[in-house]
PDB file of C-alpha atoms and ligand atoms in Angstrom:
ATOM      1  CA  MET G 151       6.848  12.615 -26.557  1.00 66.00           C
ATOM      2  CA  ALA G 152       6.491   9.052 -25.294  1.00 71.00           C
ATOM      3  CA  GLU G 153       5.607   8.594 -21.772  1.00 79.00           C
ATOM      4  CA  VAL G 154       8.337   7.767 -19.259  1.00 89.00           C
ATOM      5  CA  ASP G 155       8.604   4.822 -16.911  1.00 96.00           C
ATOM      6  CA  THR G 156       4.772   3.816 -17.527  1.00 97.00           C
ATOM      7  CA  LEU G 157       2.803   0.974 -18.420  1.00 97.00           C
ATOM      8  CA  ARG G 158      -0.452   1.378 -19.892  1.00 97.00           C
ATOM      9  CA  ARG G 159      -3.454  -1.238 -20.628  1.00 97.00           C
ATOM     10  CA  PHE G 160      -5.715  -0.894 -23.374  1.00 98.00           C
ATOM     11  CA  VAL G 161      -8.683  -3.018 -24.770  1.00 97.00           C
ATOM     12  CA  PHE G 162     -10.332  -3.464 -28.166  1.00 97.00           C
ATOM     13  CA  GLU G 163     -14.130  -2.533 -27.632  1.00 95.00           C
ATOM     14  CA  ARG G 164     -15.385  -5.001 -30.351  1.00 94.00           C
ATOM     15  CA  TYR G 165     -13.056  -7.682 -29.947  1.00 95.00           C
ATOM     16  CA  PRO G 166     -11.875 -10.105 -27.058  1.00 95.00           C
ATOM     17  CA  PHE G 167      -8.155  -8.619 -27.377  1.00 96.00           C
ATOM     18  CA  ARG G 168      -6.339  -6.471 -24.993  1.00 97.00           C
ATOM     19  CA  GLY G 169      -2.946  -4.822 -24.873  1.00 97.00           C
ATOM     20  CA  GLN G 170      -0.299  -3.272 -23.017  1.00 97.00           C
ATOM     21  CA  LEU G 171       2.268  -0.641 -23.744  1.00 98.00           C
ATOM     22  CA  VAL G 172       5.441   0.105 -21.664  1.00 97.00           C
ATOM     23  CA  HIS G 173       8.027   2.747 -21.728  1.00 97.00           C
ATOM     24  CA  LEU G 174      11.160   2.898 -19.474  1.00 97.00           C
ATOM     25  CA  GLY G 175      13.349   6.057 -19.733  1.00 96.00           C
ATOM     26  CA  PRO G 176      15.042   7.255 -16.583  1.00 97.00           C
ATOM     27  CA  ALA G 177      14.392   3.902 -14.783  1.00 97.00           C
ATOM     28  CA  TRP G 178      16.234   2.101 -17.950  1.00 97.00           C
ATOM     29  CA  GLN G 179      19.118   4.512 -17.639  1.00 96.00           C
ATOM     30  CA  ALA G 180      19.402   4.114 -13.835  1.00 95.00           C
ATOM     31  CA  MET G 181      19.372   0.279 -14.500  1.00 95.00           C
ATOM     32  CA  MET G 182      22.221   0.470 -16.914  1.00 95.00           C
ATOM     33  CA  GLU G 183      24.331   3.078 -14.912  1.00 92.00           C
ATOM     34  CA  HIS G 184      26.836   0.945 -13.306  1.00 90.00           C
ATOM     35  CA  HIS G 185      27.000  -1.561 -16.379  1.00 92.00           C
ATOM     36  CA  ASP G 186      29.329  -1.366 -19.161  1.00 91.00           C
ATOM     37  CA  TYR G 187      27.430  -3.461 -21.698  1.00 95.00           C
ATOM     38  CA  PRO G 188      28.329  -3.820 -25.469  1.00 95.00           C
ATOM     39  CA  ALA G 189      25.235  -2.160 -27.478  1.00 95.00           C
ATOM     40  CA  GLN G 190      24.096  -5.524 -28.577  1.00 95.00           C
ATOM     41  CA  VAL G 191      23.952  -7.037 -25.056  1.00 96.00           C
ATOM     42  CA  ARG G 192      22.449  -3.953 -23.668  1.00 97.00           C
ATOM     43  CA  ASP G 193      19.489  -3.762 -26.210  1.00 97.00           C
ATOM     44  CA  ALA G 194      18.906  -7.415 -25.959  1.00 96.00           C
ATOM     45  CA  LEU G 195      18.692  -6.967 -22.106  1.00 97.00           C
ATOM     46  CA  GLY G 196      16.218  -3.950 -22.561  1.00 98.00           C
ATOM     47  CA  GLU G 197      13.965  -5.881 -24.854  1.00 98.00           C
ATOM     48  CA  ALA G 198      13.666  -8.482 -22.141  1.00 97.00           C
ATOM     49  CA  VAL G 199      13.058  -5.834 -19.402  1.00 98.00           C
ATOM     50  CA  ALA G 200      10.317  -4.453 -21.531  1.00 98.00           C
ATOM     51  CA  ALA G 201       9.078  -8.004 -22.339  1.00 97.00           C
ATOM     52  CA  ALA G 202       8.962  -8.840 -18.514  1.00 97.00           C
ATOM     53  CA  ALA G 203       7.148  -5.775 -17.456  1.00 97.00           C
ATOM     54  CA  LEU G 204       4.464  -6.649 -20.118  1.00 97.00           C
ATOM     55  CA  LEU G 205       4.320 -10.227 -19.395  1.00 96.00           C
ATOM     56  CA  ALA G 206       4.061  -9.603 -15.480  1.00 95.00           C
ATOM     57  CA  SER G 207       1.272  -7.309 -16.083  1.00 93.00           C
ATOM     58  CA  THR G 208      -0.870  -9.743 -18.146  1.00 92.00           C
ATOM     59  CA  LEU G 209      -0.810 -11.944 -15.073  1.00 89.00           C
ATOM     60  CA  LYS G 210      -2.747 -12.042 -11.705  1.00 86.00           C
ATOM     61  CA  PHE G 211       0.177 -12.719  -9.308  1.00 87.00           C
ATOM     62  CA  GLU G 212       1.767 -11.806  -6.091  1.00 91.00           C
ATOM     63  CA  GLY G 213       5.414 -12.342  -6.203  1.00 92.00           C
ATOM     64  CA  LEU G 214       8.016 -12.582  -9.046  1.00 95.00           C
ATOM     65  CA  LEU G 215       8.297 -13.059 -12.674  1.00 96.00           C
ATOM     66  CA  THR G 216      11.808 -14.172 -13.988  1.00 97.00           C
ATOM     67  CA  LEU G 217      12.878 -14.051 -17.677  1.00 97.00           C
ATOM     68  CA  GLN G 218      16.024 -16.112 -18.152  1.00 97.00           C
ATOM     69  CA  LEU G 219      17.990 -16.801 -21.148  1.00 96.00           C
ATOM     70  CA  ARG G 220      20.930 -19.139 -20.782  1.00 96.00           C
ATOM     71  CA  GLY G 221      23.438 -20.519 -23.588  1.00 95.00           C
ATOM     72  CA  GLN G 222      26.836 -21.201 -24.592  1.00 94.00           C
ATOM     73  CA  GLY G 223      27.386 -17.947 -26.561  1.00 93.00           C
ATOM     74  CA  PRO G 224      29.043 -14.830 -25.933  1.00 93.00           C
ATOM     75  CA  MET G 225      25.967 -13.237 -24.067  1.00 95.00           C
ATOM     76  CA  HIS G 226      25.910 -16.502 -21.879  1.00 94.00           C
ATOM     77  CA  LEU G 227      23.210 -15.077 -19.372  1.00 96.00           C
ATOM     78  CA  MET G 228      20.295 -12.535 -19.242  1.00 96.00           C
ATOM     79  CA  LEU G 229      18.357 -12.423 -16.269  1.00 97.00           C
ATOM     80  CA  VAL G 230      15.526 -10.064 -15.793  1.00 98.00           C
ATOM     81  CA  GLU G 231      12.954  -9.980 -12.664  1.00 97.00           C
ATOM     82  CA  CYS G 232       9.791  -8.202 -12.276  1.00 97.00           C
ATOM     83  CA  THR G 233       7.344  -8.255  -9.231  1.00 95.00           C
ATOM     84  CA  GLU G 234       3.686  -7.727  -9.498  1.00 92.00           C
ATOM     85  CA  GLY G 235       3.934  -3.882  -8.531  1.00 93.00           C
ATOM     86  CA  LEU G 236       6.385  -3.516 -11.940  1.00 96.00           C
ATOM     87  CA  ARG G 237       9.432  -3.377 -10.120  1.00 96.00           C
ATOM     88  CA  LEU G 238      12.313  -4.415 -12.413  1.00 97.00           C
ATOM     89  CA  ARG G 239      16.106  -5.312 -12.130  1.00 97.00           C
ATOM     90  CA  ALA G 240      18.134  -6.968 -14.769  1.00 97.00           C
ATOM     91  CA  VAL G 241      21.557  -8.339 -15.321  1.00 97.00           C
ATOM     92  CA  ALA G 242      23.647  -9.988 -18.252  1.00 96.00           C
ATOM     93  CA  ARG G 243      27.082 -11.773 -18.378  1.00 95.00           C
ATOM     94  CA  PHE G 244      29.044 -12.055 -21.541  1.00 94.00           C
ATOM     95  CA  ARG G 245      32.260 -13.168 -22.308  1.00 89.00           C
ATOM     96  CA  ASP G 246      33.428 -11.498 -25.533  1.00 82.00           C
ATOM     97  CA  PRO G 247      31.902  -8.277 -27.310  1.00 84.00           C
ATOM     98  CA  PRO G 248      29.733  -9.975 -29.602  1.00 87.00           C
ATOM     99  CA  GLU G 249      29.377  -8.722 -33.273  1.00 87.00           C
ATOM    100  CA  THR G 250      25.712 -10.071 -33.747  1.00 91.00           C
ATOM    101  CA  ARG G 251      22.099  -8.827 -32.768  1.00 93.00           C
ATOM    102  CA  ASP G 252      20.701 -12.245 -33.266  1.00 95.00           C
ATOM    103  CA  LEU G 253      19.788 -13.397 -30.199  1.00 95.00           C
ATOM    104  CA  ARG G 254      20.217 -17.106 -30.922  1.00 94.00           C
ATOM    105  CA  GLU G 255      23.817 -16.460 -31.866  1.00 93.00           C
ATOM    106  CA  LEU G 256      24.256 -13.895 -28.972  1.00 94.00           C
ATOM    107  CA  SER G 257      23.144 -16.574 -26.101  1.00 93.00           C
ATOM    108  CA  GLY G 258      24.549 -19.454 -28.403  1.00 92.00           C
ATOM    109  CA  ASN G 259      21.376 -21.271 -28.965  1.00 88.00           C
ATOM    110  CA  GLY G 260      20.316 -20.921 -25.332  1.00 92.00           C
ATOM    111  CA  THR G 261      17.043 -21.595 -23.837  1.00 95.00           C
ATOM    112  CA  LEU G 262      14.240 -19.262 -22.676  1.00 95.00           C
ATOM    113  CA  THR G 263      12.928 -19.970 -19.013  1.00 95.00           C
ATOM    114  CA  VAL G 264       9.662 -17.971 -17.813  1.00 94.00           C
ATOM    115  CA  THR G 265       9.201 -18.481 -14.165  1.00 95.00           C
ATOM    116  CA  ILE G 266       6.290 -17.031 -11.925  1.00 94.00           C
ATOM    117  CA  GLU G 267       6.626 -17.232  -8.200  1.00 94.00           C
ATOM    118  CA  ASN G 268       3.239 -16.758  -6.944  1.00 91.00           C
ATOM    119  CA  GLU G 269       3.800 -16.561  -3.438  1.00 87.00           C
ATOM    120  CA  GLY G 270       0.227 -15.093  -2.825  1.00 79.00           C
ATOM    121  CA  ALA G 271      -0.904 -18.466  -3.815  1.00 83.00           C
ATOM    122  CA  GLY G 272       1.972 -20.572  -2.785  1.00 86.00           C
ATOM    123  CA  ASN G 273       2.661 -21.935  -6.305  1.00 90.00           C
ATOM    124  CA  ARG G 274       5.202 -21.922  -8.802  1.00 91.00           C
ATOM    125  CA  TYR G 275       4.972 -22.130 -12.949  1.00 91.00           C
ATOM    126  CA  GLN G 276       8.029 -22.774 -14.995  1.00 92.00           C
ATOM    127  CA  GLY G 277       8.035 -22.705 -19.045  1.00 91.00           C
ATOM    128  CA  VAL G 278      11.411 -23.640 -20.875  1.00 92.00           C
ATOM    129  CA  VAL G 279      11.722 -23.208 -24.627  1.00 91.00           C
ATOM    130  CA  PRO G 280      14.753 -23.224 -26.971  1.00 91.00           C
ATOM    131  CA  LEU G 281      15.077 -19.794 -28.319  1.00 91.00           C
ATOM    132  CA  SER G 282      13.078 -19.900 -31.642  1.00 87.00           C
ATOM    133  CA  GLY G 283      14.030 -16.722 -33.339  1.00 90.00           C
ATOM    134  CA  SER G 284      16.481 -13.923 -33.976  1.00 94.00           C
ATOM    135  CA  SER G 285      14.801 -11.595 -31.231  1.00 95.00           C
ATOM    136  CA  MET G 286      13.305 -11.675 -27.824  1.00 96.00           C
ATOM    137  CA  SER G 287       9.612 -10.942 -29.407  1.00 95.00           C
ATOM    138  CA  GLU G 288      10.141 -13.887 -31.933  1.00 94.00           C
ATOM    139  CA  CYS G 289      11.467 -16.163 -29.162  1.00 93.00           C
ATOM    140  CA  LEU G 290       8.349 -15.123 -26.923  1.00 94.00           C
ATOM    141  CA  ARG G 291       6.022 -15.809 -29.750  1.00 92.00           C
ATOM    142  CA  GLY G 292       7.662 -19.376 -30.051  1.00 89.00           C
ATOM    143  CA  TYR G 293       7.200 -19.618 -26.305  1.00 90.00           C
ATOM    144  CA  PHE G 294       3.455 -18.842 -26.425  1.00 91.00           C
ATOM    145  CA  GLU G 295       2.746 -20.847 -29.335  1.00 89.00           C
ATOM    146  CA  SER G 296       4.341 -23.982 -27.674  1.00 87.00           C
ATOM    147  CA  SER G 297       2.385 -23.545 -24.430  1.00 83.00           C
ATOM    148  CA  GLU G 298      -1.104 -23.612 -23.678  1.00 81.00           C
ATOM    149  CA  GLN G 299      -1.627 -20.075 -22.859  1.00 87.00           C
ATOM    150  CA  LEU G 300      -3.660 -16.977 -24.425  1.00 92.00           C
ATOM    151  CA  PRO G 301      -2.344 -16.301 -27.915  1.00 94.00           C
ATOM    152  CA  THR G 302       0.214 -13.220 -27.258  1.00 96.00           C
ATOM    153  CA  ARG G 303       2.442 -11.327 -29.362  1.00 97.00           C
ATOM    154  CA  LEU G 304       4.894  -8.753 -28.311  1.00 98.00           C
ATOM    155  CA  TRP G 305       6.921  -5.939 -30.069  1.00 98.00           C
ATOM    156  CA  LEU G 306      10.033  -4.601 -28.609  1.00 98.00           C
ATOM    157  CA  HIS G 307      12.467  -1.853 -28.880  1.00 97.00           C
ATOM    158  CA  ALA G 308      15.680  -1.002 -26.951  1.00 97.00           C
ATOM    159  CA  ASP G 309      18.570   1.550 -27.081  1.00 96.00           C
ATOM    160  CA  GLY G 310      20.772   3.517 -24.667  1.00 95.00           C
ATOM    161  CA  ASP G 311      18.145   5.694 -23.809  1.00 95.00           C
ATOM    162  CA  ASN G 312      14.786   3.977 -23.697  1.00 95.00           C
ATOM    163  CA  VAL G 313      12.965   0.614 -23.679  1.00 97.00           C
ATOM    164  CA  SER G 314       9.583   0.245 -24.971  1.00 97.00           C
ATOM    165  CA  GLY G 315       7.358  -2.545 -25.961  1.00 98.00           C
ATOM    166  CA  LEU G 316       3.774  -3.482 -27.000  1.00 98.00           C
ATOM    167  CA  LEU G 317       1.792  -6.509 -26.342  1.00 98.00           C
ATOM    168  CA  LEU G 318      -1.348  -7.738 -27.863  1.00 98.00           C
ATOM    169  CA  GLN G 319      -3.367 -10.600 -26.128  1.00 97.00           C
ATOM    170  CA  ARG G 320      -6.325 -12.508 -27.391  1.00 96.00           C
ATOM    171  CA  LEU G 321      -8.764 -13.311 -24.609  1.00 93.00           C
ATOM    172  CA  PRO G 322     -11.159 -16.469 -24.742  1.00 88.00           C
ATOM    173  CA  VAL G 323     -14.543 -14.961 -25.975  1.00 74.00           C
ATOM    174  CA  THR G 324     -16.351 -16.305 -23.121  1.00 63.00           C
ATOM    175  CA  SER G 325     -14.295 -14.166 -20.708  1.00 48.00           C
ATOM    176  CA  ARG G 326     -15.851 -11.226 -22.058  1.00 50.00           C
ATOM    177  CA  PRO G 327     -19.223 -10.310 -21.161  1.00 52.00           C
ATOM    178  CA  VAL G 328     -21.156  -9.208 -24.412  1.00 51.00           C
ATOM    179  CA  THR G 329     -24.124  -6.762 -23.541  1.00 51.00           C
ATOM    180  CA  ALA G 330     -26.993  -6.605 -25.570  1.00 46.00           C
ATOM    181  CA  THR G 331     -26.548  -3.286 -26.743  1.00 50.00           C
ATOM    182  CA  GLU G 332     -23.021  -4.244 -28.040  1.00 49.00           C
ATOM    183  CA  SER G 333     -22.771  -5.300 -31.731  1.00 49.00           C
ATOM    184  CA  GLY G 334     -26.435  -6.088 -31.826  1.00 51.00           C
ATOM    185  CA  GLY G 335     -26.138  -8.569 -28.989  1.00 53.00           C
ATOM    186  CA  GLY G 336     -24.525 -11.917 -28.770  1.00 64.00           C
ATOM    187  CA  VAL G 337     -21.111 -13.228 -29.297  1.00 78.00           C
ATOM    188  CA  LEU G 338     -19.064 -12.331 -32.515  1.00 85.00           C
ATOM    189  CA  PRO G 339     -18.794 -15.298 -35.057  1.00 89.00           C
ATOM    190  CA  GLU G 340     -15.468 -16.935 -34.496  1.00 89.00           C
ATOM    191  CA  ASP G 341     -14.097 -16.198 -37.976  1.00 91.00           C
ATOM    192  CA  GLU G 342     -14.695 -12.426 -37.550  1.00 93.00           C
ATOM    193  CA  VAL G 343     -12.561 -12.671 -34.324  1.00 93.00           C
ATOM    194  CA  GLU G 344      -9.739 -14.614 -36.115  1.00 94.00           C
ATOM    195  CA  ASP G 345      -9.709 -12.252 -39.014  1.00 96.00           C
ATOM    196  CA  ALA G 346      -9.380  -9.429 -36.747  1.00 96.00           C
ATOM    197  CA  TRP G 347      -6.855 -10.926 -34.544  1.00 96.00           C
ATOM    198  CA  ARG G 348      -4.588 -11.550 -37.718  1.00 97.00           C
ATOM    199  CA  ARG G 349      -5.214  -7.859 -38.918  1.00 97.00           C
ATOM    200  CA  VAL G 350      -4.176  -6.191 -35.520  1.00 97.00           C
ATOM    201  CA  GLN G 351      -0.927  -8.437 -35.519  1.00 97.00           C
ATOM    202  CA  LEU G 352      -0.198  -7.458 -39.236  1.00 97.00           C
ATOM    203  CA  VAL G 353      -0.865  -3.873 -38.386  1.00 97.00           C
ATOM    204  CA  ALA G 354       1.462  -4.013 -35.074  1.00 97.00           C
ATOM    205  CA  ASP G 355       3.996  -5.652 -37.551  1.00 97.00           C
ATOM    206  CA  THR G 356       4.338  -2.385 -39.063  1.00 97.00           C
ATOM    207  CA  VAL G 357       5.129  -0.512 -35.886  1.00 97.00           C
ATOM    208  CA  THR G 358       8.710   0.852 -35.840  1.00 96.00           C
ATOM    209  CA  GLY G 359      11.305   1.076 -33.051  1.00 95.00           C
ATOM    210  CA  LYS G 360      11.344   4.710 -33.642  1.00 95.00           C
ATOM    211  CA  GLU G 361       7.559   4.876 -33.113  1.00 96.00           C
ATOM    212  CA  LEU G 362       7.382   2.643 -30.100  1.00 96.00           C
ATOM    213  CA  ALA G 363      10.371   4.800 -28.272  1.00 94.00           C
ATOM    214  CA  GLU G 364       8.978   8.248 -29.519  1.00 94.00           C
ATOM    215  CA  LEU G 365       5.061   8.404 -29.915  1.00 95.00           C
ATOM    216  CA  ASP G 366       3.096   8.959 -26.707  1.00 94.00           C
ATOM    217  CA  ASP G 367       0.478   6.024 -26.034  1.00 96.00           C
ATOM    218  CA  SER G 368      -2.724   7.793 -27.690  1.00 96.00           C
ATOM    219  CA  LYS G 369      -0.628   8.862 -30.926  1.00 96.00           C
ATOM    220  CA  LEU G 370       0.675   5.347 -31.153  1.00 97.00           C
ATOM    221  CA  LEU G 371      -2.603   3.541 -30.677  1.00 97.00           C
ATOM    222  CA  HIS G 372      -4.155   5.812 -33.149  1.00 96.00           C
ATOM    223  CA  ARG G 373      -1.634   5.084 -35.671  1.00 96.00           C
ATOM    224  CA  LEU G 374      -1.951   1.560 -35.311  1.00 97.00           C
ATOM    225  CA  PHE G 375      -5.691   0.866 -34.578  1.00 97.00           C
ATOM    226  CA  ALA G 376      -7.566   3.991 -35.989  1.00 94.00           C
ATOM    227  CA  GLU G 377     -10.149   1.808 -37.349  1.00 92.00           C
ATOM    228  CA  ASP G 378     -10.765  -0.026 -34.136  1.00 95.00           C
ATOM    229  CA  ASP G 379     -12.501   1.240 -31.003  1.00 94.00           C
ATOM    230  CA  VAL G 380      -9.660   1.391 -28.577  1.00 97.00           C
ATOM    231  CA  ARG G 381     -10.148   2.248 -24.848  1.00 97.00           C
ATOM    232  CA  MET G 382      -7.200   3.086 -22.904  1.00 97.00           C
ATOM    233  CA  PHE G 383      -6.910   3.006 -19.062  1.00 97.00           C
ATOM    234  CA  GLU G 384      -4.619   5.131 -16.617  1.00 96.00           C
ATOM    235  CA  SER G 385      -1.198   4.126 -16.865  1.00 95.00           C
ATOM    236  CA  ALA G 386       1.040   2.586 -13.916  1.00 96.00           C
ATOM    237  CA  PRO G 387       4.447   3.544 -12.797  1.00 96.00           C
ATOM    238  CA  VAL G 388       7.326   1.114 -13.585  1.00 97.00           C
ATOM    239  CA  PHE G 389      10.299   1.068 -11.318  1.00 95.00           C
ATOM    240  CA  PHE G 390      14.033  -0.003 -11.285  1.00 96.00           C
ATOM    241  CA  ARG G 391      13.939  -1.281  -7.600  1.00 93.00           C
ATOM    242  CA  CYS G 392      16.842  -3.705  -6.544  1.00 93.00           C
ATOM    243  CA  ARG G 393      15.875  -6.555  -4.140  1.00 91.00           C
ATOM    244  CA  CYS G 394      19.515  -6.944  -2.681  1.00 94.00           C
ATOM    245  CA  SER G 395      19.841  -6.086   1.122  1.00 95.00           C
ATOM    246  CA  ARG G 396      22.169  -6.741   3.878  1.00 94.00           C
ATOM    247  CA  GLU G 397      20.129  -9.288   5.399  1.00 94.00           C
ATOM    248  CA  ARG G 398      20.104 -11.359   2.067  1.00 93.00           C
ATOM    249  CA  VAL G 399      23.836 -10.906   1.594  1.00 94.00           C
ATOM    250  CA  GLU G 400      24.262 -12.244   5.287  1.00 94.00           C
ATOM    251  CA  ASN G 401      22.151 -14.957   4.552  1.00 93.00           C
ATOM    252  CA  MET G 402      23.965 -16.042   1.340  1.00 93.00           C
ATOM    253  CA  LEU G 403      27.389 -15.845   3.271  1.00 93.00           C
ATOM    254  CA  ARG G 404      25.783 -18.098   5.951  1.00 93.00           C
ATOM    255  CA  ALA G 405      24.911 -20.710   3.146  1.00 93.00           C
ATOM    256  CA  LEU G 406      28.513 -20.448   1.939  1.00 92.00           C
ATOM    257  CA  GLY G 407      29.411 -21.555   5.259  1.00 92.00           C
ATOM    258  CA  ARG G 408      31.918 -20.296   7.833  1.00 92.00           C
ATOM    259  CA  LYS G 409      35.141 -22.062   6.331  1.00 93.00           C
ATOM    260  CA  GLU G 410      34.808 -20.287   3.227  1.00 92.00           C
ATOM    261  CA  VAL G 411      33.907 -16.904   4.696  1.00 93.00           C
ATOM    262  CA  ASP G 412      36.796 -17.145   7.136  1.00 92.00           C
ATOM    263  CA  SER G 413      39.411 -18.029   4.399  1.00 93.00           C
ATOM    264  CA  VAL G 414      38.293 -14.614   2.695  1.00 93.00           C
ATOM    265  CA  ILE G 415      38.614 -12.828   5.689  1.00 92.00           C
ATOM    266  CA  GLU G 416      42.219 -14.373   6.293  1.00 92.00           C
ATOM    267  CA  GLU G 417      43.332 -13.409   2.763  1.00 93.00           C
ATOM    268  CA  PHE G 418      41.579  -9.887   2.461  1.00 93.00           C
ATOM    269  CA  GLY G 419      40.710  -8.880   6.033  1.00 92.00           C
ATOM    270  CA  GLN G 420      37.017  -8.186   4.807  1.00 93.00           C
ATOM    271  CA  VAL G 421      34.358  -9.829   2.607  1.00 93.00           C
ATOM    272  CA  GLU G 422      33.064  -7.456  -0.028  1.00 94.00           C
ATOM    273  CA  VAL G 423      29.892  -8.647  -1.821  1.00 94.00           C
ATOM    274  CA  ARG G 424      28.864  -6.467  -4.785  1.00 93.00           C
ATOM    275  CA  CYS G 425      24.845  -6.774  -6.052  1.00 94.00           C
ATOM    276  CA  GLU G 426      25.348  -7.952  -9.646  1.00 92.00           C
ATOM    277  CA  PHE G 427      22.094  -6.185 -10.719  1.00 94.00           C
ATOM    278  CA  CYS G 428      22.628  -2.854  -9.127  1.00 93.00           C
ATOM    279  CA  SER G 429      26.418  -2.518  -8.256  1.00 90.00           C
ATOM    280  CA  ARG G 430      25.700  -1.880  -4.513  1.00 93.00           C
ATOM    281  CA  SER G 431      28.631  -3.195  -2.330  1.00 94.00           C
ATOM    282  CA  TYR G 432      28.226  -4.894   1.089  1.00 95.00           C
ATOM    283  CA  ARG G 433      31.316  -4.900   3.181  1.00 94.00           C
ATOM    284  CA  LEU G 434      31.547  -7.263   6.290  1.00 93.00           C
ATOM    285  CA  ASP G 435      34.737  -7.270   8.434  1.00 93.00           C
ATOM    286  CA  ALA G 436      35.868  -9.942  10.750  1.00 91.00           C
ATOM    287  CA  VAL G 437      33.608  -9.037  13.561  1.00 92.00           C
ATOM    288  CA  ASP G 438      30.737  -8.984  11.316  1.00 91.00           C
ATOM    289  CA  CYS G 439      31.537 -12.162   9.855  1.00 91.00           C
ATOM    290  CA  THR G 440      31.854 -13.810  13.279  1.00 90.00           C
ATOM    291  CA  ALA G 441      28.454 -12.409  14.232  1.00 91.00           C
ATOM    292  CA  LEU G 442      27.183 -14.298  11.303  1.00 89.00           C
ATOM    293  CA  PHE G 443      27.946 -17.551  12.540  1.00 90.00           C
ATOM    294  CA  THR G 444      27.593 -16.951  16.340  1.00 86.00           C
ATOM    295  CA  GLY G 445      25.151 -14.083  16.841  1.00 67.00           C
ATOM    296  CA  PRO G 446      21.149 -14.518  16.584  1.00 64.00           C
ATOM    297  CA  GLY G 447      19.974 -15.664  13.217  1.00 55.00           C
ATOM    298  CA  ASN G 448      21.723 -19.092  13.469  1.00 60.00           C
ATOM    299  CA  PRO G 449      20.930 -21.624  12.597  1.00 55.00           C
ATOM    300  CA  PRO G 450      20.649 -20.037   8.800  1.00 50.00           C
ATOM    301  CA  ARG G 451      17.224 -18.783   8.162  1.00 52.00           C
ATOM    302  CA  PRO G 452      15.352 -19.229   4.926  1.00 54.00           C
ATOM    303  CA  PRO G 453      16.140 -16.622   2.510  1.00 55.00           C
ATOM    304  CA  ALA G 454      14.098 -13.534   3.291  1.00 53.00           C
ATOM    305  CA  ALA G 455      10.786 -13.132   1.637  1.00 51.00           C
ATOM    306  CA  VAL G 456      11.491 -11.272  -1.880  1.00 46.00           C
ATOM    307  CA  HIS G 457      10.227  -7.644  -2.380  1.00 49.00           C
TER     308      HIS G 457
HETATM  309 ZN1  LIG K  81      21.032  -4.648  -5.716  1.00 79.58          ZN
END
């Protein structure tokens, strides 16, 4: 049995490569509970969820990693957010039930945007690439090849019950201390590292969705990298946790403006805001809405901190 709702890091003892495995079962099912996506949209979103968790855990940041896909196709928006503590939420919007599983067709030749808001350091990074493949893993391959980041590959699988993923990343050789006892001392020749990097990718290309979904981490790593000395670390939990709150809804309504809010009250007697990620519903009556614009907290405060 595969792990559930966990992320596990591993390293290759001989090479400057590291990897991660992620599995979401109950967390993924909870994420999809209030959504009725066609299977193609659900699985594309699931792969993006696995990818976001894997990417977030390769980074040292304190904030939010966002994977966003926008296009003109049947699935015109996909948005996944992951915090540094591996708290995830995700949403997709689609117009027509799509017939394809090709991500470029699904999204209508969309673009993929990766944003990292590092609140700890107070900076923000954003990379935008056109979709360069038929799946999220191929598109991310294009993303990594076109940016000046560490060589990174992902293998992803999603269905109605689980999402899983494998990430491999090649580190700069200098970042890995080589001890005198290791491989006779010194740094490995570059061409040996290059050959090994090519080999581990070819091996990982043989992994099936079923294996990613069903094998536990040690079995999967043994199946793939039996000839390598791979060291696994303790796994970390992954969560579905929405960041919506009444306070955020109130700030959003304040930003919308009193005129707009009053007109909704006039027509419906209340304002109902449903969170698109988790379907939680927030209701404000006329008194609540008046308080929004006259009570404490005015003028509008900046949006509440994420988390
Ligand atoms: Zn929510």
